[in-house]
PDB file of C-alpha atoms and ligand atoms in Angstrom:
ATOM      1  CA  MET A 177       7.325  37.913  -1.704  1.00 47.00           C
ATOM      2  CA  ARG A 178      10.614  35.999  -1.448  1.00 50.00           C
ATOM      3  CA  PRO A 179      13.521  37.893   0.217  1.00 47.00           C
ATOM      4  CA  GLU A 180      15.806  37.416  -2.816  1.00 45.00           C
ATOM      5  CA  PHE A 181      13.155  39.113  -4.949  1.00 47.00           C
ATOM      6  CA  GLN A 182      13.255  42.210  -2.742  1.00 53.00           C
ATOM      7  CA  ALA A 183      17.057  42.520  -2.587  1.00 70.00           C
ATOM      8  CA  ARG A 184      17.629  42.674  -6.370  1.00 90.00           C
ATOM      9  CA  ARG A 185      16.863  45.653  -8.561  1.00 96.00           C
ATOM     10  CA  THR A 186      13.754  45.414 -10.719  1.00 98.00           C
ATOM     11  CA  ALA A 187      13.186  46.480 -14.315  1.00 98.00           C
ATOM     12  CA  LEU A 188       9.829  46.773 -16.046  1.00 98.00           C
ATOM     13  CA  LEU A 189      10.490  45.846 -19.676  1.00 98.00           C
ATOM     14  CA  VAL A 190       7.590  46.669 -21.954  1.00 98.00           C
ATOM     15  CA  GLY A 191       7.511  44.505 -25.097  1.00 98.00           C
ATOM     16  CA  ALA A 192       9.629  41.521 -24.063  1.00 98.00           C
ATOM     17  CA  SER A 193       7.977  38.632 -25.924  1.00 97.00           C
ATOM     18  CA  ARG A 194      10.709  38.265 -28.561  1.00 97.00           C
ATOM     19  CA  GLY A 195      13.520  40.057 -30.403  1.00 98.00           C
ATOM     20  CA  LEU A 196      15.518  42.721 -28.566  1.00 98.00           C
ATOM     21  CA  GLY A 197      13.086  42.983 -25.658  1.00 98.00           C
ATOM     22  CA  TYR A 198      13.289  39.276 -24.879  1.00 98.00           C
ATOM     23  CA  ALA A 199      17.094  39.359 -25.126  1.00 98.00           C
ATOM     24  CA  MET A 200      17.188  42.359 -22.767  1.00 98.00           C
ATOM     25  CA  ALA A 201      15.156  40.390 -20.224  1.00 98.00           C
ATOM     26  CA  GLU A 202      17.632  37.496 -20.467  1.00 98.00           C
ATOM     27  CA  GLU A 203      20.608  39.865 -20.119  1.00 98.00           C
ATOM     28  CA  LEU A 204      19.168  41.732 -17.130  1.00 98.00           C
ATOM     29  CA  LEU A 205      18.535  38.422 -15.443  1.00 97.00           C
ATOM     30  CA  LYS A 206      22.193  37.446 -15.987  1.00 97.00           C
ATOM     31  CA  ARG A 207      23.210  40.763 -14.424  1.00 97.00           C
ATOM     32  CA  ASP A 208      21.232  39.942 -11.303  1.00 96.00           C
ATOM     33  CA  TRP A 209      18.171  42.090 -11.949  1.00 97.00           C
ATOM     34  CA  ASN A 210      14.594  40.959 -11.576  1.00 98.00           C
ATOM     35  CA  VAL A 211      12.335  41.606 -14.540  1.00 98.00           C
ATOM     36  CA  VAL A 212       8.674  42.326 -14.983  1.00 98.00           C
ATOM     37  CA  GLY A 213       8.319  41.700 -18.708  1.00 98.00           C
ATOM     38  CA  THR A 214       5.264  42.408 -20.795  1.00 98.00           C
ATOM     39  CA  VAL A 215       3.710  40.489 -23.679  1.00 98.00           C
ATOM     40  CA  ARG A 216       0.619  41.200 -25.755  1.00 97.00           C
ATOM     41  CA  GLY A 217      -2.467  39.056 -25.181  1.00 90.00           C
ATOM     42  CA  HIS A 218      -2.378  35.489 -23.910  1.00 89.00           C
ATOM     43  CA  ALA A 219      -0.220  33.706 -26.480  1.00 90.00           C
ATOM     44  CA  HIS A 220       2.684  31.658 -25.134  1.00 93.00           C
ATOM     45  CA  SER A 221       6.055  33.358 -25.757  1.00 95.00           C
ATOM     46  CA  ARG A 222       9.751  32.775 -25.101  1.00 96.00           C
ATOM     47  CA  LEU A 223       9.361  35.082 -22.106  1.00 97.00           C
ATOM     48  CA  HIS A 224       7.003  32.552 -20.520  1.00 97.00           C
ATOM     49  CA  GLU A 225       9.713  29.889 -20.866  1.00 97.00           C
ATOM     50  CA  LEU A 226      12.306  32.245 -19.355  1.00 97.00           C
ATOM     51  CA  SER A 227       9.914  32.993 -16.520  1.00 97.00           C
ATOM     52  CA  GLN A 228       9.460  29.273 -15.814  1.00 97.00           C
ATOM     53  CA  ARG A 229      13.255  28.824 -15.551  1.00 96.00           C
ATOM     54  CA  SER A 230      13.798  31.983 -13.459  1.00 96.00           C
ATOM     55  CA  SER A 231      12.840  30.881  -9.927  1.00 95.00           C
ATOM     56  CA  GLY A 232      10.311  33.707  -9.718  1.00 95.00           C
ATOM     57  CA  ARG A 233      12.669  36.438 -10.967  1.00 97.00           C
ATOM     58  CA  VAL A 234      10.754  37.056 -14.224  1.00 98.00           C
ATOM     59  CA  GLU A 235       7.146  38.091 -13.797  1.00 98.00           C
ATOM     60  CA  ILE A 236       4.872  38.448 -16.792  1.00 98.00           C
ATOM     61  CA  GLU A 237       2.281  41.134 -17.408  1.00 98.00           C
ATOM     62  CA  ALA A 238       0.108  41.548 -20.490  1.00 97.00           C
ATOM     63  CA  ILE A 239      -0.278  44.909 -22.196  1.00 98.00           C
ATOM     64  CA  ASP A 240      -0.873  46.294 -25.678  1.00 98.00           C
ATOM     65  CA  ILE A 241       0.707  49.736 -25.486  1.00 98.00           C
ATOM     66  CA  THR A 242      -1.775  51.187 -27.988  1.00 98.00           C
ATOM     67  CA  MET A 243      -4.608  50.582 -25.486  1.00 98.00           C
ATOM     68  CA  PRO A 244      -4.680  53.354 -22.822  1.00 98.00           C
ATOM     69  CA  ASP A 245      -6.962  51.304 -20.545  1.00 98.00           C
ATOM     70  CA  GLN A 246      -4.366  48.516 -20.523  1.00 98.00           C
ATOM     71  CA  ILE A 247      -1.637  51.000 -19.516  1.00 98.00           C
ATOM     72  CA  ALA A 248      -3.857  52.219 -16.677  1.00 98.00           C
ATOM     73  CA  GLY A 249      -4.557  48.603 -15.658  1.00 98.00           C
ATOM     74  CA  LEU A 250      -0.830  47.827 -15.509  1.00 98.00           C
ATOM     75  CA  ARG A 251      -0.197  50.975 -13.458  1.00 98.00           C
ATOM     76  CA  ASP A 252      -2.896  49.894 -10.987  1.00 98.00           C
ATOM     77  CA  ARG A 253      -1.550  46.343 -10.743  1.00 98.00           C
ATOM     78  CA  LEU A 254       1.972  47.627 -10.057  1.00 97.00           C
ATOM     79  CA  ALA A 255       0.904  50.369  -7.619  1.00 96.00           C
ATOM     80  CA  GLY A 256       3.052  50.203  -4.493  1.00 92.00           C
ATOM     81  CA  ARG A 257       5.944  48.528  -6.348  1.00 95.00           C
ATOM     82  CA  ARG A 258       9.256  50.356  -6.714  1.00 95.00           C
ATOM     83  CA  LEU A 259      10.931  49.988 -10.095  1.00 98.00           C
ATOM     84  CA  ASP A 260      14.608  50.744 -10.614  1.00 98.00           C
ATOM     85  CA  MET A 261      14.144  50.864 -14.356  1.00 98.00           C
ATOM     86  CA  LEU A 262      11.277  51.327 -16.796  1.00 98.00           C
ATOM     87  CA  PHE A 263      12.212  50.511 -20.377  1.00 98.00           C
ATOM     88  CA  VAL A 264       9.736  50.663 -23.271  1.00 98.00           C
ATOM     89  CA  ASN A 265      11.012  48.500 -26.112  1.00 98.00           C
ATOM     90  CA  ALA A 266       7.830  47.766 -28.100  1.00 98.00           C
ATOM     91  CA  GLY A 267       7.773  49.047 -31.645  1.00 98.00           C
ATOM     92  CA  VAL A 268       6.754  48.239 -35.222  1.00 98.00           C
ATOM     93  CA  THR A 269       7.807  49.086 -38.737  1.00 97.00           C
ATOM     94  CA  ASN A 270       6.226  49.223 -42.186  1.00 96.00           C
ATOM     95  CA  ASN A 271       7.408  48.630 -45.756  1.00 94.00           C
ATOM     96  CA  PRO A 272      10.795  50.416 -45.740  1.00 93.00           C
ATOM     97  CA  GLU A 273      10.614  51.218 -49.451  1.00 93.00           C
ATOM     98  CA  GLU A 274       7.472  53.352 -49.201  1.00 96.00           C
ATOM     99  CA  THR A 275       8.143  57.075 -49.352  1.00 96.00           C
ATOM    100  CA  ILE A 276       6.071  59.252 -47.053  1.00 97.00           C
ATOM    101  CA  GLY A 277       3.916  60.200 -50.070  1.00 97.00           C
ATOM    102  CA  GLU A 278       3.055  56.539 -50.697  1.00 97.00           C
ATOM    103  CA  VAL A 279       2.134  55.554 -47.141  1.00 98.00           C
ATOM    104  CA  SER A 280      -1.582  55.051 -46.488  1.00 98.00           C
ATOM    105  CA  THR A 281      -3.203  57.091 -43.732  1.00 98.00           C
ATOM    106  CA  GLU A 282      -3.996  53.840 -41.892  1.00 98.00           C
ATOM    107  CA  GLU A 283      -0.373  52.740 -41.955  1.00 98.00           C
ATOM    108  CA  PHE A 284       0.783  56.215 -40.888  1.00 98.00           C
ATOM    109  CA  ILE A 285      -1.527  56.093 -37.882  1.00 98.00           C
ATOM    110  CA  ARG A 286      -0.508  52.514 -36.953  1.00 98.00           C
ATOM    111  CA  VAL A 287       3.237  53.246 -36.938  1.00 98.00           C
ATOM    112  CA  MET A 288       3.031  56.707 -35.345  1.00 98.00           C
ATOM    113  CA  VAL A 289       0.610  55.589 -32.641  1.00 98.00           C
ATOM    114  CA  THR A 290       2.665  52.488 -31.805  1.00 98.00           C
ATOM    115  CA  ASN A 291       6.159  54.001 -31.975  1.00 98.00           C
ATOM    116  CA  ALA A 292       5.691  57.598 -30.840  1.00 98.00           C
ATOM    117  CA  LEU A 293       2.448  58.140 -28.916  1.00 98.00           C
ATOM    118  CA  SER A 294       2.114  54.823 -27.079  1.00 98.00           C
ATOM    119  CA  PRO A 295       5.627  54.558 -25.564  1.00 98.00           C
ATOM    120  CA  MET A 296       5.154  58.078 -24.190  1.00 98.00           C
ATOM    121  CA  ARG A 297       1.764  57.124 -22.761  1.00 98.00           C
ATOM    122  CA  VAL A 298       3.531  54.278 -20.962  1.00 98.00           C
ATOM    123  CA  VAL A 299       6.234  56.650 -19.679  1.00 98.00           C
ATOM    124  CA  GLU A 300       3.696  59.283 -18.601  1.00 98.00           C
ATOM    125  CA  GLY A 301       1.455  56.667 -17.000  1.00 98.00           C
ATOM    126  CA  LEU A 302       4.082  54.646 -15.150  1.00 98.00           C
ATOM    127  CA  HIS A 303       7.010  56.954 -14.378  1.00 98.00           C
ATOM    128  CA  ARG A 304       5.879  57.568 -10.820  1.00 97.00           C
ATOM    129  CA  LEU A 305       6.625  53.915 -10.055  1.00 98.00           C
ATOM    130  CA  VAL A 306      10.310  54.504 -10.907  1.00 98.00           C
ATOM    131  CA  ALA A 307      12.669  55.176  -7.997  1.00 97.00           C
ATOM    132  CA  GLU A 308      14.014  58.728  -7.507  1.00 95.00           C
ATOM    133  CA  GLU A 309      17.408  57.716  -8.882  1.00 95.00           C
ATOM    134  CA  GLY A 310      16.136  55.100 -11.304  1.00 97.00           C
ATOM    135  CA  THR A 311      16.268  54.965 -15.103  1.00 98.00           C
ATOM    136  CA  ILE A 312      13.517  55.570 -17.656  1.00 98.00           C
ATOM    137  CA  GLY A 313      14.429  54.405 -21.147  1.00 98.00           C
ATOM    138  CA  VAL A 314      12.706  54.072 -24.497  1.00 98.00           C
ATOM    139  CA  MET A 315      13.878  52.153 -27.556  1.00 98.00           C
ATOM    140  CA  SER A 316      14.480  54.722 -30.250  1.00 98.00           C
ATOM    141  CA  SER A 317      16.664  54.022 -33.283  1.00 98.00           C
ATOM    142  CA  GLY A 318      19.565  55.583 -35.139  1.00 98.00           C
ATOM    143  CA  GLN A 319      16.896  56.113 -37.818  1.00 97.00           C
ATOM    144  CA  GLY A 320      15.315  58.686 -35.495  1.00 98.00           C
ATOM    145  CA  SER A 321      18.280  61.037 -35.913  1.00 98.00           C
ATOM    146  CA  VAL A 322      17.295  64.019 -38.062  1.00 98.00           C
ATOM    147  CA  SER A 323      20.895  65.061 -38.706  1.00 97.00           C
ATOM    148  CA  ASN A 324      21.997  61.555 -39.757  1.00 97.00           C
ATOM    149  CA  ASN A 325      19.226  61.209 -42.344  1.00 96.00           C
ATOM    150  CA  THR A 326      21.148  61.664 -45.574  1.00 95.00           C
ATOM    151  CA  MET A 327      19.636  58.707 -47.464  1.00 91.00           C
ATOM    152  CA  GLY A 328      15.860  58.683 -47.024  1.00 89.00           C
ATOM    153  CA  LYS A 329      14.241  55.180 -46.957  1.00 90.00           C
ATOM    154  CA  ARG A 330      12.260  53.861 -43.981  1.00 95.00           C
ATOM    155  CA  GLU A 331      10.663  57.291 -44.011  1.00 97.00           C
ATOM    156  CA  LEU A 332       7.622  56.661 -41.845  1.00 98.00           C
ATOM    157  CA  TYR A 333       9.655  54.627 -39.360  1.00 98.00           C
ATOM    158  CA  ARG A 334      12.316  57.359 -39.176  1.00 98.00           C
ATOM    159  CA  GLY A 335       9.610  59.969 -38.614  1.00 98.00           C
ATOM    160  CA  SER A 336       8.014  57.919 -35.836  1.00 98.00           C
ATOM    161  CA  LYS A 337      11.306  57.559 -33.954  1.00 98.00           C
ATOM    162  CA  ALA A 338      12.213  61.245 -34.484  1.00 98.00           C
ATOM    163  CA  ALA A 339       8.792  62.122 -33.025  1.00 98.00           C
ATOM    164  CA  LEU A 340       9.433  59.777 -30.110  1.00 99.00           C
ATOM    165  CA  ASN A 341      12.766  61.526 -29.486  1.00 98.00           C
ATOM    166  CA  MET A 342      11.061  64.919 -29.480  1.00 98.00           C
ATOM    167  CA  PHE A 343       8.322  63.762 -27.098  1.00 98.00           C
ATOM    168  CA  MET A 344      10.945  62.343 -24.755  1.00 98.00           C
ATOM    169  CA  ARG A 345      12.778  65.687 -24.830  1.00 98.00           C
ATOM    170  CA  SER A 346       9.556  67.407 -23.839  1.00 98.00           C
ATOM    171  CA  PHE A 347       9.135  64.948 -20.981  1.00 98.00           C
ATOM    172  CA  ALA A 348      12.748  65.609 -19.918  1.00 98.00           C
ATOM    173  CA  ALA A 349      12.218  69.381 -20.082  1.00 98.00           C
ATOM    174  CA  ARG A 350       9.143  69.111 -17.855  1.00 98.00           C
ATOM    175  CA  HIS A 351      11.083  66.966 -15.387  1.00 97.00           C
ATOM    176  CA  CYS A 352      14.387  68.844 -15.428  1.00 95.00           C
ATOM    177  CA  ALA A 353      14.716  68.799 -11.627  1.00 95.00           C
ATOM    178  CA  ASP A 354      14.405  65.015 -11.687  1.00 94.00           C
ATOM    179  CA  ARG A 355      17.350  62.888 -10.534  1.00 96.00           C
ATOM    180  CA  ARG A 356      16.425  59.968 -12.768  1.00 98.00           C
ATOM    181  CA  ALA A 357      18.379  59.011 -15.870  1.00 98.00           C
ATOM    182  CA  LEU A 358      16.403  59.316 -19.120  1.00 98.00           C
ATOM    183  CA  VAL A 359      17.616  57.429 -22.186  1.00 98.00           C
ATOM    184  CA  LEU A 360      16.690  57.100 -25.842  1.00 98.00           C
ATOM    185  CA  MET A 361      18.474  53.995 -27.050  1.00 98.00           C
ATOM    186  CA  ALA A 362      19.638  53.119 -30.574  1.00 98.00           C
ATOM    187  CA  PRO A 363      20.375  49.370 -30.673  1.00 98.00           C
ATOM    188  CA  GLY A 364      22.114  49.313 -34.071  1.00 98.00           C
ATOM    189  CA  TRP A 365      20.653  47.437 -37.042  1.00 97.00           C
ATOM    190  CA  VAL A 366      19.938  44.008 -35.575  1.00 98.00           C
ATOM    191  CA  ARG A 367      18.716  40.711 -37.054  1.00 98.00           C
ATOM    192  CA  THR A 368      15.236  40.353 -35.568  1.00 97.00           C
ATOM    193  CA  GLU A 369      11.843  40.058 -37.212  1.00 96.00           C
ATOM    194  CA  LEU A 370      11.766  43.862 -37.456  1.00 97.00           C
ATOM    195  CA  GLY A 371      15.416  44.306 -38.450  1.00 96.00           C
ATOM    196  CA  GLY A 372      15.293  41.550 -41.084  1.00 95.00           C
ATOM    197  CA  PRO A 373      17.896  38.955 -42.128  1.00 96.00           C
ATOM    198  CA  ASP A 374      20.299  41.461 -43.765  1.00 96.00           C
ATOM    199  CA  ALA A 375      20.867  43.487 -40.596  1.00 97.00           C
ATOM    200  CA  ARG A 376      24.473  44.142 -39.622  1.00 97.00           C
ATOM    201  CA  LEU A 377      24.384  42.849 -36.040  1.00 98.00           C
ATOM    202  CA  THR A 378      23.235  39.710 -34.285  1.00 98.00           C
ATOM    203  CA  ILE A 379      21.184  40.091 -31.124  1.00 98.00           C
ATOM    204  CA  GLU A 380      24.223  38.841 -29.187  1.00 98.00           C
ATOM    205  CA  GLU A 381      26.360  41.623 -30.675  1.00 98.00           C
ATOM    206  CA  SER A 382      23.889  44.343 -29.669  1.00 98.00           C
ATOM    207  CA  VAL A 383      21.981  43.500 -26.527  1.00 98.00           C
ATOM    208  CA  PRO A 384      24.677  42.803 -23.895  1.00 98.00           C
ATOM    209  CA  SER A 385      26.366  46.126 -24.788  1.00 98.00           C
ATOM    210  CA  LEU A 386      23.014  47.894 -24.930  1.00 98.00           C
ATOM    211  CA  VAL A 387      22.100  46.673 -21.446  1.00 98.00           C
ATOM    212  CA  GLY A 388      25.607  47.606 -20.254  1.00 98.00           C
ATOM    213  CA  THR A 389      25.051  51.133 -21.617  1.00 98.00           C
ATOM    214  CA  LEU A 390      21.677  51.401 -19.886  1.00 97.00           C
ATOM    215  CA  LEU A 391      23.119  50.271 -16.578  1.00 97.00           C
ATOM    216  CA  ALA A 392      26.069  52.661 -16.938  1.00 97.00           C
ATOM    217  CA  VAL A 393      23.765  55.720 -17.143  1.00 96.00           C
ATOM    218  CA  HIS A 394      21.863  54.602 -14.048  1.00 91.00           C
ATOM    219  CA  GLY A 395      22.210  57.455 -11.542  1.00 91.00           C
ATOM    220  CA  GLN A 396      23.039  60.121 -14.180  1.00 95.00           C
ATOM    221  CA  PRO A 397      20.196  62.666 -14.321  1.00 97.00           C
ATOM    222  CA  GLY A 398      19.043  64.108 -17.658  1.00 96.00           C
ATOM    223  CA  LEU A 399      18.212  62.798 -21.129  1.00 98.00           C
ATOM    224  CA  GLN A 400      20.757  61.083 -23.373  1.00 98.00           C
ATOM    225  CA  TYR A 401      20.352  59.662 -26.902  1.00 98.00           C
ATOM    226  CA  LEU A 402      22.864  56.825 -27.038  1.00 98.00           C
ATOM    227  CA  ASP A 403      23.718  53.878 -29.229  1.00 98.00           C
ATOM    228  CA  TYR A 404      24.250  50.359 -27.926  1.00 98.00           C
ATOM    229  CA  LEU A 405      27.979  51.041 -27.413  1.00 98.00           C
ATOM    230  CA  GLY A 406      27.250  54.113 -25.299  1.00 98.00           C
ATOM    231  CA  ARG A 407      28.126  56.649 -28.023  1.00 98.00           C
ATOM    232  CA  ARG A 408      26.050  59.817 -28.332  1.00 98.00           C
ATOM    233  CA  VAL A 409      23.743  59.855 -31.368  1.00 98.00           C
ATOM    234  CA  PRO A 410      23.319  63.315 -32.958  1.00 98.00           C
ATOM    235  CA  TRP A 411      19.763  64.550 -32.670  1.00 98.00           C
TER     236      TRP A 411
HETATM  237  N1  NAP B 744      15.994  45.347 -34.995  1.00 73.10           N
HETATM  238  C1  NAP B 744      16.537  46.508 -35.326  1.00 73.10           C
HETATM  239  O1  NAP B 744      17.407  46.589 -36.217  1.00 73.10           O
HETATM  240  C2  NAP B 744      16.128  47.761 -34.624  1.00 73.10           C
HETATM  241  C3  NAP B 744      16.873  48.920 -34.876  1.00 73.10           C
HETATM  242  C4  NAP B 744      16.528  50.111 -34.230  1.00 73.10           C
HETATM  243  C5  NAP B 744      15.473  50.120 -33.337  1.00 73.10           C
HETATM  244  N2  NAP B 744      14.753  48.978 -33.113  1.00 73.10           N
HETATM  245  C6  NAP B 744      13.638  49.070 -32.175  1.00 73.10           C
HETATM  246  O2  NAP B 744      13.789  48.076 -31.174  1.00 73.10           O
HETATM  247  C7  NAP B 744      12.493  47.678 -30.667  1.00 73.10           C
HETATM  248  C8  NAP B 744      12.371  46.178 -30.723  1.00 73.10           C
HETATM  249  O3  NAP B 744      12.533  45.771 -32.065  1.00 73.10           O
HETATM  250  P1  NAP B 744      12.853  44.267 -32.499  1.00 73.10           P
HETATM  251  O4  NAP B 744      13.824  44.372 -33.589  1.00 73.10           O
HETATM  252  O5  NAP B 744      13.132  43.421 -31.335  1.00 73.10           O
HETATM  253  O6  NAP B 744      11.436  43.896 -33.160  1.00 73.10           O
HETATM  254  P2  NAP B 744      10.531  42.588 -33.085  1.00 73.10           P
HETATM  255  O7  NAP B 744      11.381  41.365 -33.035  1.00 73.10           O
HETATM  256  O8  NAP B 744       9.550  42.745 -34.188  1.00 73.10           O
HETATM  257  O9  NAP B 744       9.806  42.732 -31.655  1.00 73.10           O
HETATM  258  C9  NAP B 744       8.909  43.784 -31.440  1.00 73.10           C
HETATM  259  C10 NAP B 744       8.406  43.703 -30.017  1.00 73.10           C
HETATM  260  O10 NAP B 744       7.492  44.784 -29.792  1.00 73.10           O
HETATM  261  C11 NAP B 744       6.261  44.247 -29.307  1.00 73.10           C
HETATM  262  N3  NAP B 744       5.133  45.080 -29.727  1.00 73.10           N
HETATM  263  C12 NAP B 744       4.860  45.570 -30.959  1.00 73.10           C
HETATM  264  N4  NAP B 744       3.728  46.290 -30.928  1.00 73.10           N
HETATM  265  C13 NAP B 744       3.281  46.260 -29.649  1.00 73.10           C
HETATM  266  C14 NAP B 744       2.152  46.801 -28.992  1.00 73.10           C
HETATM  267  N5  NAP B 744       1.215  47.520 -29.628  1.00 73.10           N
HETATM  268  N6  NAP B 744       2.016  46.586 -27.663  1.00 73.10           N
HETATM  269  C15 NAP B 744       2.927  45.845 -26.984  1.00 73.10           C
HETATM  270  N7  NAP B 744       3.995  45.276 -27.564  1.00 73.10           N
HETATM  271  C16 NAP B 744       4.168  45.488 -28.883  1.00 73.10           C
HETATM  272  C17 NAP B 744       6.191  42.864 -29.927  1.00 73.10           C
HETATM  273  O11 NAP B 744       5.233  42.081 -29.256  1.00 73.10           O
HETATM  274  P3  NAP B 744       4.405  40.874 -30.011  1.00 73.10           P
HETATM  275  O12 NAP B 744       5.258  39.646 -29.902  1.00 73.10           O
HETATM  276  O13 NAP B 744       3.137  40.807 -29.261  1.00 73.10           O
HETATM  277  O14 NAP B 744       4.207  41.316 -31.441  1.00 73.10           O
HETATM  278  C18 NAP B 744       7.640  42.419 -29.724  1.00 73.10           C
HETATM  279  O15 NAP B 744       7.860  42.023 -28.394  1.00 73.10           O
HETATM  280  C19 NAP B 744      11.479  48.439 -31.519  1.00 73.10           C
HETATM  281  O16 NAP B 744      11.094  49.616 -30.847  1.00 73.10           O
HETATM  282  C20 NAP B 744      12.269  48.808 -32.769  1.00 73.10           C
HETATM  283  O17 NAP B 744      11.762  49.933 -33.427  1.00 73.10           O
HETATM  284  C21 NAP B 744      15.068  47.808 -33.735  1.00 73.10           C
END
């Protein structure tokens, strides 16, 4: 391993092929971090191009977070590595207009398994690789706030992120003596494939601040639910 690779801090960014995850990889690189970024399957992605331009500072791993054997495989491949940050960004949505009564069971399972169960399986499976004073983060959403839900809409998606928040609180409660920072991040409504063209923010308006917020909580033990500007989101 090259010396410059050892000196810099390293983040494992799960779900970095495109959208917010890809932009986070780019931003971390600018801020002098090394990145292990994950994609699904073998398709070529923007992350591969970033990796080629990165002089070895962006490594690529493949993982579908809904596949427990792939999480275990990644853990085994990274065994012995020390991560300064683990951040699980991967997530999906469904038709935002469907009320919870209209959602099919299949769709319910797909969104809940991807957004709530699988990120926690990644956290539970890989957290031991994270340094004692490192950061473990998961991409939540402002839509996961129970108290801010005064409008309905995106009901399944909201429920999946609220469940994710609750599971992360359980993880935090079980690890309350831990010195690591734990973060649930709300990136704002951003123009990506998931956010859609009408979203309020561009990726450039969200991600640099979001990464700045993540880096600012580094070294602060305990769980925080924060937006991209570092403001507390009500649970
Ligand atoms: N955009 C917004 O307005 C907004 C707001 C609040 C929260 N968020 C959250 O931010 C995160 C990223 O969203 P985005 O807007 O960047 O969406 P996006 O452009 O659709 O990107 C989603 C990312 O998640 C990955 N992914 C999805 N399912 C996966 C799986 N089973 N295993 C591994 N990777 C998987 C995708 O990989 P592939 O390329 O392989 O599909 C892609 O890298 C999500 O958790 C989302 O809920 C977004």
